[in-house]
């Protein structure tokens, strides 16, 4: 049973989401402020945090930033929930590590299906295949871990899926539209700038191996082996 932490100060909406998620088989906890959310996340690890951007004590962006900085919540899935539909707000959420974005108003039934899809796509593979290696990069899909030159690098669930997708297609250009559809799944309505933001953050985490993630101007991105050029 997946556990979802619902963070929203709109009591009626939070209760509606809580009721529907429980009816769908989730365990849940509700927090009405940023501090309450951080405290709840420390007390019980959530599989997914549904996080409102506008909270009474701090912004959802700050809550997301603190969760990503803490060891026990670094890898939790975070889905931003907000009435703001402006692209800048979406990009800010992704820049601090949000995995997906839902804009109010929304269908609660659709939200439940969307969260199930996000959790399903982010579940670590249970196969026994060997880690994928390319130069200094090692992606251990079964263990859901990533290493650069033998040193583990922490990735969000979405960053891991993006890197897995690209490393499975070494040398093949993936357009932004392809990535939106195949990596984001139900988030295919997001602007392509979302892809650029995530690739930028992922490239930063590659450090000395950043040349392996290549931009193909006007098309998209690909993983390459610069030593094979």
PDB file of C-alpha atoms in Angstrom:
ATOM      1  CA  UNK A   1       0.000   0.000   0.000  1.00  0.00           C
ATOM      2  CA  UNK A   2       1.470   3.344  -1.061  1.00  0.00           C
ATOM      3  CA  UNK A   3       1.458   6.179   1.471  1.00  0.00           C
ATOM      4  CA  UNK A   4       0.590   9.703   0.293  1.00  0.00           C
ATOM      5  CA  UNK A   5       1.196  12.884   2.269  1.00  0.00           C
ATOM      6  CA  UNK A   6      -1.393  15.515   1.256  1.00  0.00           C
ATOM      7  CA  UNK A   7      -0.219  19.075   1.917  1.00  0.00           C
ATOM      8  CA  UNK A   8      -2.943  21.665   1.396  1.00  0.00           C
ATOM      9  CA  UNK A   9      -4.473  24.325   3.643  1.00  0.00           C
ATOM     10  CA  UNK A  10      -7.834  24.192   1.818  1.00  0.00           C
ATOM     11  CA  UNK A  11      -9.578  21.890   4.266  1.00  0.00           C
ATOM     12  CA  UNK A  12     -12.490  20.839   2.042  1.00  0.00           C
ATOM     13  CA  UNK A  13     -10.210  20.003  -0.879  1.00  0.00           C
ATOM     14  CA  UNK A  14      -7.721  18.151   1.311  1.00  0.00           C
ATOM     15  CA  UNK A  15     -10.527  16.067   2.821  1.00  0.00           C
ATOM     16  CA  UNK A  16     -11.949  15.303  -0.627  1.00  0.00           C
ATOM     17  CA  UNK A  17      -8.555  14.155  -1.920  1.00  0.00           C
ATOM     18  CA  UNK A  18      -7.949  12.197   1.280  1.00  0.00           C
ATOM     19  CA  UNK A  19     -11.296  10.377   1.005  1.00  0.00           C
ATOM     20  CA  UNK A  20     -10.761   9.429  -2.645  1.00  0.00           C
ATOM     21  CA  UNK A  21      -7.185   8.266  -2.164  1.00  0.00           C
ATOM     22  CA  UNK A  22      -8.195   6.086   0.789  1.00  0.00           C
ATOM     23  CA  UNK A  23     -11.068   4.658  -1.261  1.00  0.00           C
ATOM     24  CA  UNK A  24      -8.505   3.817  -3.960  1.00  0.00           C
ATOM     25  CA  UNK A  25      -6.392   1.848  -1.490  1.00  0.00           C
ATOM     26  CA  UNK A  26      -3.784   4.410  -0.422  1.00  0.00           C
ATOM     27  CA  UNK A  27      -2.825   5.197   3.137  1.00  0.00           C
ATOM     28  CA  UNK A  28      -2.777   8.960   3.688  1.00  0.00           C
ATOM     29  CA  UNK A  29      -1.892  11.773   6.019  1.00  0.00           C
ATOM     30  CA  UNK A  30      -2.942  15.417   5.716  1.00  0.00           C
ATOM     31  CA  UNK A  31      -0.858  18.458   6.624  1.00  0.00           C
ATOM     32  CA  UNK A  32      -2.175  22.020   6.415  1.00  0.00           C
ATOM     33  CA  UNK A  33       1.148  23.895   6.525  1.00  0.00           C
ATOM     34  CA  UNK A  34       4.728  23.595   5.379  1.00  0.00           C
ATOM     35  CA  UNK A  35       6.090  22.944   8.861  1.00  0.00           C
ATOM     36  CA  UNK A  36       3.434  20.292   9.485  1.00  0.00           C
ATOM     37  CA  UNK A  37       4.349  18.645   6.180  1.00  0.00           C
ATOM     38  CA  UNK A  38       8.062  18.537   6.996  1.00  0.00           C
ATOM     39  CA  UNK A  39       7.307  17.124  10.437  1.00  0.00           C
ATOM     40  CA  UNK A  40       4.958  14.472   9.007  1.00  0.00           C
ATOM     41  CA  UNK A  41       7.553  13.498   6.388  1.00  0.00           C
ATOM     42  CA  UNK A  42      10.148  12.975   9.125  1.00  0.00           C
ATOM     43  CA  UNK A  43       7.777  10.869  11.220  1.00  0.00           C
ATOM     44  CA  UNK A  44       6.574   8.590   8.394  1.00  0.00           C
ATOM     45  CA  UNK A  45       8.190   8.216   5.014  1.00  0.00           C
ATOM     46  CA  UNK A  46       5.735   8.883   2.195  1.00  0.00           C
ATOM     47  CA  UNK A  47       5.877   7.258  -1.213  1.00  0.00           C
ATOM     48  CA  UNK A  48       4.462  10.448  -2.706  1.00  0.00           C
ATOM     49  CA  UNK A  49       3.855  13.996  -1.480  1.00  0.00           C
ATOM     50  CA  UNK A  50       0.995  15.957  -3.036  1.00  0.00           C
ATOM     51  CA  UNK A  51       2.169  19.479  -2.281  1.00  0.00           C
ATOM     52  CA  UNK A  52       0.215  22.716  -2.668  1.00  0.00           C
ATOM     53  CA  UNK A  53       2.325  25.649  -3.831  1.00  0.00           C
ATOM     54  CA  UNK A  54       0.499  28.228  -1.679  1.00  0.00           C
ATOM     55  CA  UNK A  55       0.724  27.473   2.063  1.00  0.00           C
ATOM     56  CA  UNK A  56       0.157  29.784   5.042  1.00  0.00           C
ATOM     57  CA  UNK A  57       3.666  29.628   6.538  1.00  0.00           C
ATOM     58  CA  UNK A  58       6.005  28.965   3.607  1.00  0.00           C
ATOM     59  CA  UNK A  59       5.770  28.254  -0.093  1.00  0.00           C
ATOM     60  CA  UNK A  60       5.462  24.768  -1.484  1.00  0.00           C
ATOM     61  CA  UNK A  61       8.677  25.481  -3.386  1.00  0.00           C
ATOM     62  CA  UNK A  62      10.522  25.922  -0.075  1.00  0.00           C
ATOM     63  CA  UNK A  63       8.970  22.750   1.332  1.00  0.00           C
ATOM     64  CA  UNK A  64      10.099  20.881  -1.782  1.00  0.00           C
ATOM     65  CA  UNK A  65      13.594  22.337  -1.491  1.00  0.00           C
ATOM     66  CA  UNK A  66      13.906  21.241   2.148  1.00  0.00           C
ATOM     67  CA  UNK A  67      12.610  17.752   1.373  1.00  0.00           C
ATOM     68  CA  UNK A  68      15.142  17.353  -1.404  1.00  0.00           C
ATOM     69  CA  UNK A  69      17.916  18.483   0.966  1.00  0.00           C
ATOM     70  CA  UNK A  70      17.020  15.980   3.729  1.00  0.00           C
ATOM     71  CA  UNK A  71      18.397  12.438   3.505  1.00  0.00           C
ATOM     72  CA  UNK A  72      15.131  10.720   4.490  1.00  0.00           C
ATOM     73  CA  UNK A  73      12.978  12.583   1.929  1.00  0.00           C
ATOM     74  CA  UNK A  74      15.517  13.157  -0.848  1.00  0.00           C
ATOM     75  CA  UNK A  75      14.040  10.490  -3.129  1.00  0.00           C
ATOM     76  CA  UNK A  76      10.333  10.835  -2.353  1.00  0.00           C
ATOM     77  CA  UNK A  77       8.036  11.612  -5.285  1.00  0.00           C
ATOM     78  CA  UNK A  78       6.727  15.190  -5.113  1.00  0.00           C
ATOM     79  CA  UNK A  79       3.726  16.352  -7.148  1.00  0.00           C
ATOM     80  CA  UNK A  80       2.973  20.079  -6.986  1.00  0.00           C
ATOM     81  CA  UNK A  81      -0.676  21.067  -6.635  1.00  0.00           C
ATOM     82  CA  UNK A  82      -1.676  24.662  -7.286  1.00  0.00           C
ATOM     83  CA  UNK A  83      -4.191  27.032  -8.801  1.00  0.00           C
ATOM     84  CA  UNK A  84      -1.386  28.826 -10.584  1.00  0.00           C
ATOM     85  CA  UNK A  85      -1.178  27.889 -14.245  1.00  0.00           C
ATOM     86  CA  UNK A  86       1.667  30.170 -15.269  1.00  0.00           C
ATOM     87  CA  UNK A  87       4.638  28.415 -16.880  1.00  0.00           C
ATOM     88  CA  UNK A  88       7.080  30.243 -14.588  1.00  0.00           C
ATOM     89  CA  UNK A  89       5.470  28.650 -11.533  1.00  0.00           C
ATOM     90  CA  UNK A  90       5.703  25.195 -13.069  1.00  0.00           C
ATOM     91  CA  UNK A  91       9.364  25.705 -13.951  1.00  0.00           C
ATOM     92  CA  UNK A  92      10.166  26.923 -10.412  1.00  0.00           C
ATOM     93  CA  UNK A  93       8.673  23.739  -9.010  1.00  0.00           C
ATOM     94  CA  UNK A  94      10.692  21.547 -11.351  1.00  0.00           C
ATOM     95  CA  UNK A  95      13.867  23.499 -10.672  1.00  0.00           C
ATOM     96  CA  UNK A  96      13.772  22.559  -6.989  1.00  0.00           C
ATOM     97  CA  UNK A  97      12.997  18.915  -7.714  1.00  0.00           C
ATOM     98  CA  UNK A  98       9.255  18.406  -8.186  1.00  0.00           C
ATOM     99  CA  UNK A  99       8.432  15.293 -10.228  1.00  0.00           C
ATOM    100  CA  UNK A 100       5.097  16.413 -11.650  1.00  0.00           C
ATOM    101  CA  UNK A 101       2.586  19.252 -11.567  1.00  0.00           C
ATOM    102  CA  UNK A 102      -1.213  19.341 -11.297  1.00  0.00           C
ATOM    103  CA  UNK A 103      -3.122  22.577 -11.830  1.00  0.00           C
ATOM    104  CA  UNK A 104      -6.435  23.359 -10.106  1.00  0.00           C
ATOM    105  CA  UNK A 105      -9.249  22.849 -10.898  1.00  0.00           C
ATOM    106  CA  UNK A 106      -8.939  19.149 -11.626  1.00  0.00           C
ATOM    107  CA  UNK A 107     -10.984  15.971 -11.578  1.00  0.00           C
ATOM    108  CA  UNK A 108     -10.299  14.063  -8.355  1.00  0.00           C
ATOM    109  CA  UNK A 109     -10.801  10.778 -10.212  1.00  0.00           C
ATOM    110  CA  UNK A 110      -8.227  11.856 -12.805  1.00  0.00           C
ATOM    111  CA  UNK A 111      -5.866  12.920 -10.008  1.00  0.00           C
ATOM    112  CA  UNK A 112      -6.073   9.462  -8.394  1.00  0.00           C
ATOM    113  CA  UNK A 113      -5.334   7.772 -11.726  1.00  0.00           C
ATOM    114  CA  UNK A 114      -2.474  10.161 -12.354  1.00  0.00           C
ATOM    115  CA  UNK A 115      -0.859   9.477  -8.975  1.00  0.00           C
ATOM    116  CA  UNK A 116      -1.176   5.729  -9.556  1.00  0.00           C
ATOM    117  CA  UNK A 117       0.544   6.133 -12.924  1.00  0.00           C
ATOM    118  CA  UNK A 118       3.355   8.215 -11.417  1.00  0.00           C
ATOM    119  CA  UNK A 119       3.957   5.638  -8.685  1.00  0.00           C
ATOM    120  CA  UNK A 120       3.840   2.779 -11.169  1.00  0.00           C
ATOM    121  CA  UNK A 121       6.324   4.428 -13.531  1.00  0.00           C
ATOM    122  CA  UNK A 122       8.675   5.203 -10.655  1.00  0.00           C
ATOM    123  CA  UNK A 123       8.727   1.737  -9.088  1.00  0.00           C
ATOM    124  CA  UNK A 124      12.247   0.279  -9.197  1.00  0.00           C
ATOM    125  CA  UNK A 125      12.669  -2.541 -11.680  1.00  0.00           C
ATOM    126  CA  UNK A 126      12.598  -5.980 -10.121  1.00  0.00           C
ATOM    127  CA  UNK A 127      14.640  -7.658 -12.849  1.00  0.00           C
ATOM    128  CA  UNK A 128      18.140  -8.987 -12.290  1.00  0.00           C
ATOM    129  CA  UNK A 129      19.723  -7.299 -15.290  1.00  0.00           C
ATOM    130  CA  UNK A 130      23.265  -6.011 -14.953  1.00  0.00           C
ATOM    131  CA  UNK A 131      23.803  -2.278 -14.366  1.00  0.00           C
ATOM    132  CA  UNK A 132      24.007  -0.122 -17.500  1.00  0.00           C
ATOM    133  CA  UNK A 133      27.514   1.307 -17.912  1.00  0.00           C
ATOM    134  CA  UNK A 134      28.873   3.969 -20.222  1.00  0.00           C
ATOM    135  CA  UNK A 135      32.328   5.378 -19.519  1.00  0.00           C
ATOM    136  CA  UNK A 136      32.235   6.772 -15.954  1.00  0.00           C
ATOM    137  CA  UNK A 137      28.424   6.411 -15.773  1.00  0.00           C
ATOM    138  CA  UNK A 138      26.791   3.433 -14.055  1.00  0.00           C
ATOM    139  CA  UNK A 139      23.010   3.134 -13.810  1.00  0.00           C
ATOM    140  CA  UNK A 140      21.890   0.307 -11.523  1.00  0.00           C
ATOM    141  CA  UNK A 141      18.230  -0.022 -12.497  1.00  0.00           C
ATOM    142  CA  UNK A 142      17.426  -2.900 -10.143  1.00  0.00           C
ATOM    143  CA  UNK A 143      18.820  -1.016  -7.126  1.00  0.00           C
ATOM    144  CA  UNK A 144      17.617   2.370  -8.449  1.00  0.00           C
ATOM    145  CA  UNK A 145      21.069   3.934  -7.973  1.00  0.00           C
ATOM    146  CA  UNK A 146      23.326   6.025 -10.173  1.00  0.00           C
ATOM    147  CA  UNK A 147      27.095   6.490 -10.021  1.00  0.00           C
ATOM    148  CA  UNK A 148      29.587   8.810 -11.700  1.00  0.00           C
ATOM    149  CA  UNK A 149      33.176   7.558 -11.518  1.00  0.00           C
ATOM    150  CA  UNK A 150      32.134   5.159  -8.763  1.00  0.00           C
ATOM    151  CA  UNK A 151      30.586   7.876  -6.582  1.00  0.00           C
ATOM    152  CA  UNK A 152      26.846   7.674  -5.991  1.00  0.00           C
ATOM    153  CA  UNK A 153      24.828  10.657  -7.235  1.00  0.00           C
ATOM    154  CA  UNK A 154      21.353  11.300  -5.859  1.00  0.00           C
ATOM    155  CA  UNK A 155      18.643  11.654  -8.514  1.00  0.00           C
ATOM    156  CA  UNK A 156      14.943  12.345  -8.175  1.00  0.00           C
ATOM    157  CA  UNK A 157      12.642   9.622  -9.485  1.00  0.00           C
ATOM    158  CA  UNK A 158      11.946  11.642 -12.616  1.00  0.00           C
ATOM    159  CA  UNK A 159      15.627  12.374 -13.239  1.00  0.00           C
ATOM    160  CA  UNK A 160      16.339   8.649 -12.907  1.00  0.00           C
ATOM    161  CA  UNK A 161      13.635   7.770 -15.461  1.00  0.00           C
ATOM    162  CA  UNK A 162      14.943  10.423 -17.848  1.00  0.00           C
ATOM    163  CA  UNK A 163      18.512   9.149 -17.586  1.00  0.00           C
ATOM    164  CA  UNK A 164      17.394   5.512 -17.914  1.00  0.00           C
ATOM    165  CA  UNK A 165      15.456   6.390 -21.070  1.00  0.00           C
ATOM    166  CA  UNK A 166      18.429   8.179 -22.644  1.00  0.00           C
ATOM    167  CA  UNK A 167      21.046   5.582 -21.643  1.00  0.00           C
ATOM    168  CA  UNK A 168      18.922   2.839 -23.192  1.00  0.00           C
ATOM    169  CA  UNK A 169      19.215   4.718 -26.509  1.00  0.00           C
ATOM    170  CA  UNK A 170      22.880   5.729 -26.654  1.00  0.00           C
ATOM    171  CA  UNK A 171      23.612   7.882 -29.683  1.00  0.00           C
ATOM    172  CA  UNK A 172      19.938   8.238 -30.641  1.00  0.00           C
ATOM    173  CA  UNK A 173      18.410  11.709 -30.485  1.00  0.00           C
ATOM    174  CA  UNK A 174      15.240  11.949 -28.413  1.00  0.00           C
ATOM    175  CA  UNK A 175      13.024  14.915 -29.232  1.00  0.00           C
ATOM    176  CA  UNK A 176      11.442  16.926 -26.461  1.00  0.00           C
ATOM    177  CA  UNK A 177       8.029  15.684 -27.597  1.00  0.00           C
ATOM    178  CA  UNK A 178       9.209  12.062 -27.357  1.00  0.00           C
ATOM    179  CA  UNK A 179      10.557  12.628 -23.873  1.00  0.00           C
ATOM    180  CA  UNK A 180       7.349  14.298 -22.723  1.00  0.00           C
ATOM    181  CA  UNK A 181       5.307  11.355 -23.940  1.00  0.00           C
ATOM    182  CA  UNK A 182       7.587   8.469 -22.985  1.00  0.00           C
ATOM    183  CA  UNK A 183       9.149   9.723 -19.727  1.00  0.00           C
ATOM    184  CA  UNK A 184       6.477  12.044 -18.348  1.00  0.00           C
ATOM    185  CA  UNK A 185       3.551   9.902 -19.508  1.00  0.00           C
ATOM    186  CA  UNK A 186       0.382  11.615 -18.263  1.00  0.00           C
ATOM    187  CA  UNK A 187       2.235  14.946 -18.111  1.00  0.00           C
ATOM    188  CA  UNK A 188       2.434  15.219 -21.889  1.00  0.00           C
ATOM    189  CA  UNK A 189       0.621  18.567 -21.769  1.00  0.00           C
ATOM    190  CA  UNK A 190       3.624  20.283 -20.208  1.00  0.00           C
ATOM    191  CA  UNK A 191       5.624  22.792 -22.222  1.00  0.00           C
ATOM    192  CA  UNK A 192       8.867  21.547 -23.733  1.00  0.00           C
ATOM    193  CA  UNK A 193      10.745  24.009 -21.506  1.00  0.00           C
ATOM    194  CA  UNK A 194      10.079  21.495 -18.738  1.00  0.00           C
ATOM    195  CA  UNK A 195      12.435  19.090 -20.508  1.00  0.00           C
ATOM    196  CA  UNK A 196      15.162  21.733 -20.781  1.00  0.00           C
ATOM    197  CA  UNK A 197      14.937  22.450 -17.051  1.00  0.00           C
ATOM    198  CA  UNK A 198      15.297  18.785 -16.097  1.00  0.00           C
ATOM    199  CA  UNK A 199      18.128  18.157 -18.556  1.00  0.00           C
ATOM    200  CA  UNK A 200      19.994  21.168 -17.185  1.00  0.00           C
ATOM    201  CA  UNK A 201      19.682  19.841 -13.622  1.00  0.00           C
ATOM    202  CA  UNK A 202      20.648  16.328 -14.687  1.00  0.00           C
ATOM    203  CA  UNK A 203      23.676  17.602 -16.613  1.00  0.00           C
ATOM    204  CA  UNK A 204      24.855  19.503 -13.533  1.00  0.00           C
ATOM    205  CA  UNK A 205      24.708  16.273 -11.523  1.00  0.00           C
ATOM    206  CA  UNK A 206      26.893  14.474 -14.083  1.00  0.00           C
ATOM    207  CA  UNK A 207      29.744  16.786 -13.133  1.00  0.00           C
ATOM    208  CA  UNK A 208      32.915  15.863 -14.993  1.00  0.00           C
ATOM    209  CA  UNK A 209      30.863  13.542 -17.243  1.00  0.00           C
ATOM    210  CA  UNK A 210      28.433  16.255 -18.385  1.00  0.00           C
ATOM    211  CA  UNK A 211      29.701  15.929 -21.986  1.00  0.00           C
ATOM    212  CA  UNK A 212      27.927  12.565 -22.177  1.00  0.00           C
ATOM    213  CA  UNK A 213      24.557  14.365 -22.208  1.00  0.00           C
ATOM    214  CA  UNK A 214      24.448  16.218 -25.485  1.00  0.00           C
ATOM    215  CA  UNK A 215      22.040  18.846 -26.804  1.00  0.00           C
ATOM    216  CA  UNK A 216      21.048  18.551 -30.458  1.00  0.00           C
ATOM    217  CA  UNK A 217      20.024  22.099 -31.270  1.00  0.00           C
ATOM    218  CA  UNK A 218      16.457  22.436 -32.466  1.00  0.00           C
ATOM    219  CA  UNK A 219      15.738  18.732 -31.957  1.00  0.00           C
ATOM    220  CA  UNK A 220      16.316  17.351 -28.473  1.00  0.00           C
ATOM    221  CA  UNK A 221      18.876  15.421 -26.435  1.00  0.00           C
ATOM    222  CA  UNK A 222      20.927  12.250 -26.500  1.00  0.00           C
ATOM    223  CA  UNK A 223      23.450  10.327 -24.442  1.00  0.00           C
ATOM    224  CA  UNK A 224      26.741   9.865 -26.306  1.00  0.00           C
ATOM    225  CA  UNK A 225      30.197   8.479 -25.627  1.00  0.00           C
ATOM    226  CA  UNK A 226      32.520  11.395 -26.442  1.00  0.00           C
ATOM    227  CA  UNK A 227      35.442   8.968 -26.602  1.00  0.00           C
ATOM    228  CA  UNK A 228      33.795   7.247 -29.591  1.00  0.00           C
ATOM    229  CA  UNK A 229      33.416  10.417 -31.657  1.00  0.00           C
TER     230      UNK A 229
END
